PDB file of C-alpha atoms in Angstrom:
ATOM      1  CA  MET A   1      27.305 -19.155  25.992  1.00  0.00           C
ATOM      2  CA  ASP A   2      25.119 -18.812  22.917  1.00  0.00           C
ATOM      3  CA  THR A   3      27.708 -16.694  20.526  1.00  0.00           C
ATOM      4  CA  SER A   4      25.637 -16.620  17.146  1.00  0.00           C
ATOM      5  CA  VAL A   5      24.497 -13.871  15.559  1.00  0.00           C
ATOM      6  CA  GLN A   6      20.992 -14.210  14.369  1.00  0.00           C
ATOM      7  CA  THR A   7      19.797 -12.023  11.691  1.00  0.00           C
ATOM      8  CA  GLY A   8      16.705 -11.500   9.326  1.00  0.00           C
ATOM      9  CA  ALA A   9      13.377  -9.077   9.823  1.00  0.00           C
ATOM     10  CA  THR A  10       9.621  -9.009   9.677  1.00  0.00           C
ATOM     11  CA  VAL A  11       7.914  -7.822   7.805  1.00  0.00           C
ATOM     12  CA  LEU A  12       4.548  -7.031   8.034  1.00  0.00           C
ATOM     13  CA  ASP A  13       1.985  -9.209   5.264  1.00  0.00           C
ATOM     14  CA  ASP A  14      -1.259  -8.895   6.346  1.00  0.00           C
ATOM     15  CA  PRO A  15      -3.903  -9.633   3.734  1.00  0.00           C
ATOM     16  CA  LYS A  16      -6.652 -10.648   5.962  1.00  0.00           C
ATOM     17  CA  GLY A  17      -6.317  -7.466   7.421  1.00  0.00           C
ATOM     18  CA  VAL A  18      -6.193  -8.458  11.170  1.00  0.00           C
ATOM     19  CA  LEU A  19      -3.361  -5.881  12.213  1.00  0.00           C
ATOM     20  CA  ALA A  20      -5.908  -3.388  10.616  1.00  0.00           C
ATOM     21  CA  ARG A  21      -6.550  -2.017  13.708  1.00  0.00           C
ATOM     22  CA  LEU A  22      -2.827  -0.141  14.164  1.00  0.00           C
ATOM     23  CA  PRO A  23      -2.140   3.367  13.196  1.00  0.00           C
ATOM     24  CA  LEU A  24      -0.380   3.403  10.020  1.00  0.00           C
ATOM     25  CA  ASP A  25       2.682   4.997   9.414  1.00  0.00           C
ATOM     26  CA  ARG A  26       1.643   6.750   6.080  1.00  0.00           C
ATOM     27  CA  SER A  27       5.480   9.159   6.042  1.00  0.00           C
ATOM     28  CA  ALA A  28       7.592   6.152   6.182  1.00  0.00           C
ATOM     29  CA  VAL A  29       5.340   4.672   3.814  1.00  0.00           C
ATOM     30  CA  LEU A  30       5.672   6.866   0.996  1.00  0.00           C
ATOM     31  CA  LYS A  31       9.255   7.897   1.364  1.00  0.00           C
ATOM     32  CA  LEU A  32       9.524   4.433   0.218  1.00  0.00           C
ATOM     33  CA  VAL A  33       6.945   4.482  -2.206  1.00  0.00           C
ATOM     34  CA  THR A  34       9.248   7.372  -3.435  1.00  0.00           C
ATOM     35  CA  ALA A  35      12.567   5.771  -2.964  1.00  0.00           C
ATOM     36  CA  VAL A  36      10.767   2.521  -5.349  1.00  0.00           C
ATOM     37  CA  LEU A  37       9.386   5.362  -7.984  1.00  0.00           C
ATOM     38  CA  ASP A  38      12.339   6.889  -8.681  1.00  0.00           C
ATOM     39  CA  PRO A  39      14.475   5.921 -11.403  1.00  0.00           C
ATOM     40  CA  PRO A  40      17.151   3.521 -10.815  1.00  0.00           C
ATOM     41  CA  THR A  41      20.249   4.166 -11.219  1.00  0.00           C
ATOM     42  CA  PRO A  42      22.566   1.691 -13.277  1.00  0.00           C
ATOM     43  CA  GLY A  43      23.745  -0.765 -10.033  1.00  0.00           C
ATOM     44  CA  SER A  44      21.936   0.747  -7.764  1.00  0.00           C
ATOM     45  CA  GLU A  45      19.454  -1.959  -8.192  1.00  0.00           C
ATOM     46  CA  LEU A  46      17.765  -3.813  -5.183  1.00  0.00           C
ATOM     47  CA  PRO A  47      18.695  -8.025  -4.696  1.00  0.00           C
ATOM     48  CA  PRO A  48      15.368 -10.230  -5.293  1.00  0.00           C
ATOM     49  CA  GLN A  49      14.740 -10.894  -1.088  1.00  0.00           C
ATOM     50  CA  ASP A  50      14.984  -7.293  -0.942  1.00  0.00           C
ATOM     51  CA  CYS A  51      12.443  -6.741  -3.167  1.00  0.00           C
ATOM     52  CA  LEU A  52      10.364  -9.065  -1.941  1.00  0.00           C
ATOM     53  CA  GLN A  53      10.031  -7.581   0.952  1.00  0.00           C
ATOM     54  CA  ILE A  54       9.277  -4.264   0.543  1.00  0.00           C
ATOM     55  CA  GLY A  55       6.333  -5.833  -2.311  1.00  0.00           C
ATOM     56  CA  GLN A  56       5.264  -7.806   1.220  1.00  0.00           C
ATOM     57  CA  LEU A  57       5.651  -4.759   2.990  1.00  0.00           C
ATOM     58  CA  LEU A  58       3.567  -2.744   0.847  1.00  0.00           C
ATOM     59  CA  ALA A  59       1.293  -4.905   0.170  1.00  0.00           C
ATOM     60  CA  GLY A  60       0.597  -5.099   4.127  1.00  0.00           C
ATOM     61  CA  HIS A  61       0.340  -1.099   4.387  1.00  0.00           C
ATOM     62  CA  ALA A  62      -1.829  -1.211   0.930  1.00  0.00           C
ATOM     63  CA  SER A  63      -3.909  -3.809   2.514  1.00  0.00           C
ATOM     64  CA  LEU A  64      -4.798  -1.524   5.481  1.00  0.00           C
ATOM     65  CA  VAL A  65      -5.427   1.346   3.595  1.00  0.00           C
ATOM     66  CA  ALA A  66      -7.925  -0.415   1.404  1.00  0.00           C
ATOM     67  CA  ALA A  67      -9.931  -1.168   4.051  1.00  0.00           C
ATOM     68  CA  GLU A  68     -10.363   2.408   5.390  1.00  0.00           C
ATOM     69  CA  VAL A  69     -11.103   3.092   1.629  1.00  0.00           C
ATOM     70  CA  GLY A  70     -13.566   0.929   1.401  1.00  0.00           C
ATOM     71  CA  SER A  71     -15.401   2.290   5.039  1.00  0.00           C
ATOM     72  CA  LEU A  72     -14.965   5.895   4.014  1.00  0.00           C
ATOM     73  CA  LEU A  73     -17.128   4.577   0.870  1.00  0.00           C
ATOM     74  CA  ALA A  74     -19.474   3.202   2.355  1.00  0.00           C
ATOM     75  CA  LEU A  75     -20.198   6.141   3.963  1.00  0.00           C
ATOM     76  CA  SER A  76     -19.940   8.823   0.960  1.00  0.00           C
ATOM     77  CA  PRO A  77     -23.153   8.969  -1.040  1.00  0.00           C
ATOM     78  CA  ARG A  78     -24.327   7.186  -4.027  1.00  0.00           C
ATOM     79  CA  THR A  79     -24.484   9.965  -6.131  1.00  0.00           C
ATOM     80  CA  SER A  80     -20.895  10.927  -5.501  1.00  0.00           C
ATOM     81  CA  GLN A  81     -18.668  12.202  -8.205  1.00  0.00           C
ATOM     82  CA  LEU A  82     -15.862  10.502  -5.740  1.00  0.00           C
ATOM     83  CA  ARG A  83     -17.662   7.060  -5.859  1.00  0.00           C
ATOM     84  CA  PRO A  84     -16.473   5.640  -9.950  1.00  0.00           C
ATOM     85  CA  LEU A  85     -12.734   6.662  -9.283  1.00  0.00           C
ATOM     86  CA  THR A  86     -12.533   5.061  -5.864  1.00  0.00           C
ATOM     87  CA  GLU A  87     -14.362   1.938  -6.866  1.00  0.00           C
ATOM     88  CA  THR A  88     -12.377   1.393  -9.492  1.00  0.00           C
ATOM     89  CA  VAL A  89      -9.386   1.517  -7.507  1.00  0.00           C
ATOM     90  CA  LEU A  90     -10.642  -0.578  -4.640  1.00  0.00           C
ATOM     91  CA  THR A  91     -11.354  -3.816  -7.766  1.00  0.00           C
ATOM     92  CA  GLU A  92      -7.476  -2.831  -8.725  1.00  0.00           C
ATOM     93  CA  ALA A  93      -6.426  -3.280  -5.632  1.00  0.00           C
ATOM     94  CA  ARG A  94      -7.971  -6.601  -4.263  1.00  0.00           C
ATOM     95  CA  GLY A  95      -7.028  -7.909  -7.879  1.00  0.00           C
ATOM     96  CA  ARG A  96      -3.523  -6.805  -8.040  1.00  0.00           C
ATOM     97  CA  LEU A  97      -3.694  -8.156  -3.269  1.00  0.00           C
ATOM     98  CA  SER A  98      -4.726 -11.348  -4.497  1.00  0.00           C
ATOM     99  CA  VAL A  99      -1.381 -12.203  -5.745  1.00  0.00           C
ATOM    100  CA  PRO A 100       2.103 -12.380  -4.089  1.00  0.00           C
ATOM    101  CA  PRO A 101       4.562 -10.732  -5.059  1.00  0.00           C
ATOM    102  CA  ALA A 102       6.886 -11.145  -6.629  1.00  0.00           C
ATOM    103  CA  ALA A 103      10.899 -10.656  -5.811  1.00  0.00           C
ATOM    104  CA  THR A 104      11.445  -8.629  -8.619  1.00  0.00           C
ATOM    105  CA  PHE A 105      12.312  -4.208  -8.960  1.00  0.00           C
ATOM    106  CA  ALA A 106       8.416  -4.117 -11.188  1.00  0.00           C
ATOM    107  CA  SER A 107       6.374  -5.710  -8.486  1.00  0.00           C
ATOM    108  CA  VAL A 108       7.532  -3.264  -6.051  1.00  0.00           C
ATOM    109  CA  GLN A 109       7.312  -0.815  -8.475  1.00  0.00           C
ATOM    110  CA  ASN A 110       3.078  -2.024  -8.351  1.00  0.00           C
ATOM    111  CA  ARG A 111       2.740  -2.085  -5.434  1.00  0.00           C
ATOM    112  CA  ALA A 112       4.260   1.416  -4.344  1.00  0.00           C
ATOM    113  CA  ARG A 113       1.820   2.800  -7.122  1.00  0.00           C
ATOM    114  CA  LEU A 114      -1.310   0.801  -5.404  1.00  0.00           C
ATOM    115  CA  VAL A 115      -0.605   2.615  -2.140  1.00  0.00           C
ATOM    116  CA  ARG A 116       0.024   5.655  -4.165  1.00  0.00           C
ATOM    117  CA  ALA A 117      -3.032   5.124  -5.212  1.00  0.00           C
ATOM    118  CA  LEU A 118      -5.700   4.080  -2.541  1.00  0.00           C
ATOM    119  CA  TYR A 119      -3.901   7.129  -0.615  1.00  0.00           C
ATOM    120  CA  GLU A 120      -4.708   9.385  -3.294  1.00  0.00           C
ATOM    121  CA  ARG A 121      -8.517   7.924  -2.980  1.00  0.00           C
ATOM    122  CA  TYR A 122      -8.015   8.752   0.981  1.00  0.00           C
ATOM    123  CA  ASP A 123      -7.329  11.775   0.989  1.00  0.00           C
ATOM    124  CA  ARG A 124     -10.496  12.507  -1.109  1.00  0.00           C
ATOM    125  CA  LEU A 125     -12.913  10.580   0.172  1.00  0.00           C
ATOM    126  CA  MET A 126     -11.469  12.524   3.684  1.00  0.00           C
ATOM    127  CA  SER A 127     -11.588  15.758   1.813  1.00  0.00           C
ATOM    128  CA  ALA A 128     -14.907  15.484   1.435  1.00  0.00           C
ATOM    129  CA  GLN A 129     -16.068  15.089   4.502  1.00  0.00           C
ATOM    130  CA  LEU A 130     -14.808  17.845   5.457  1.00  0.00           C
ATOM    131  CA  ASP A 131     -16.890  19.235   3.148  1.00  0.00           C
TER     132      ASP A 131
END
């Protein structure tokens, strides 16, 4: 009988967008983003391994949201006032996501800010399509 205990977690990291057709759990990820961006209190620092896992999760999520934002942008008019900032955010996302997340809290916060910016662009583009 095997009495060993296995621990660990599988973290979503999908830089090539293979999982792009899966529905995103936006509320859970945005709660994580909010928690990560709250100023840390003394003694609340995350261990490097946790930072790495959270960074990978946020990077995978950011990749999926960036793909959605890119698709919405492609459908928007060339004269849209949303286009310049959205293109800037997407360019920034490509640059940040081209580098693997580091096992630091600063890296996690960087990914969290990226997810937040991508969702802001997504919401603006969706709102413009509904108008």
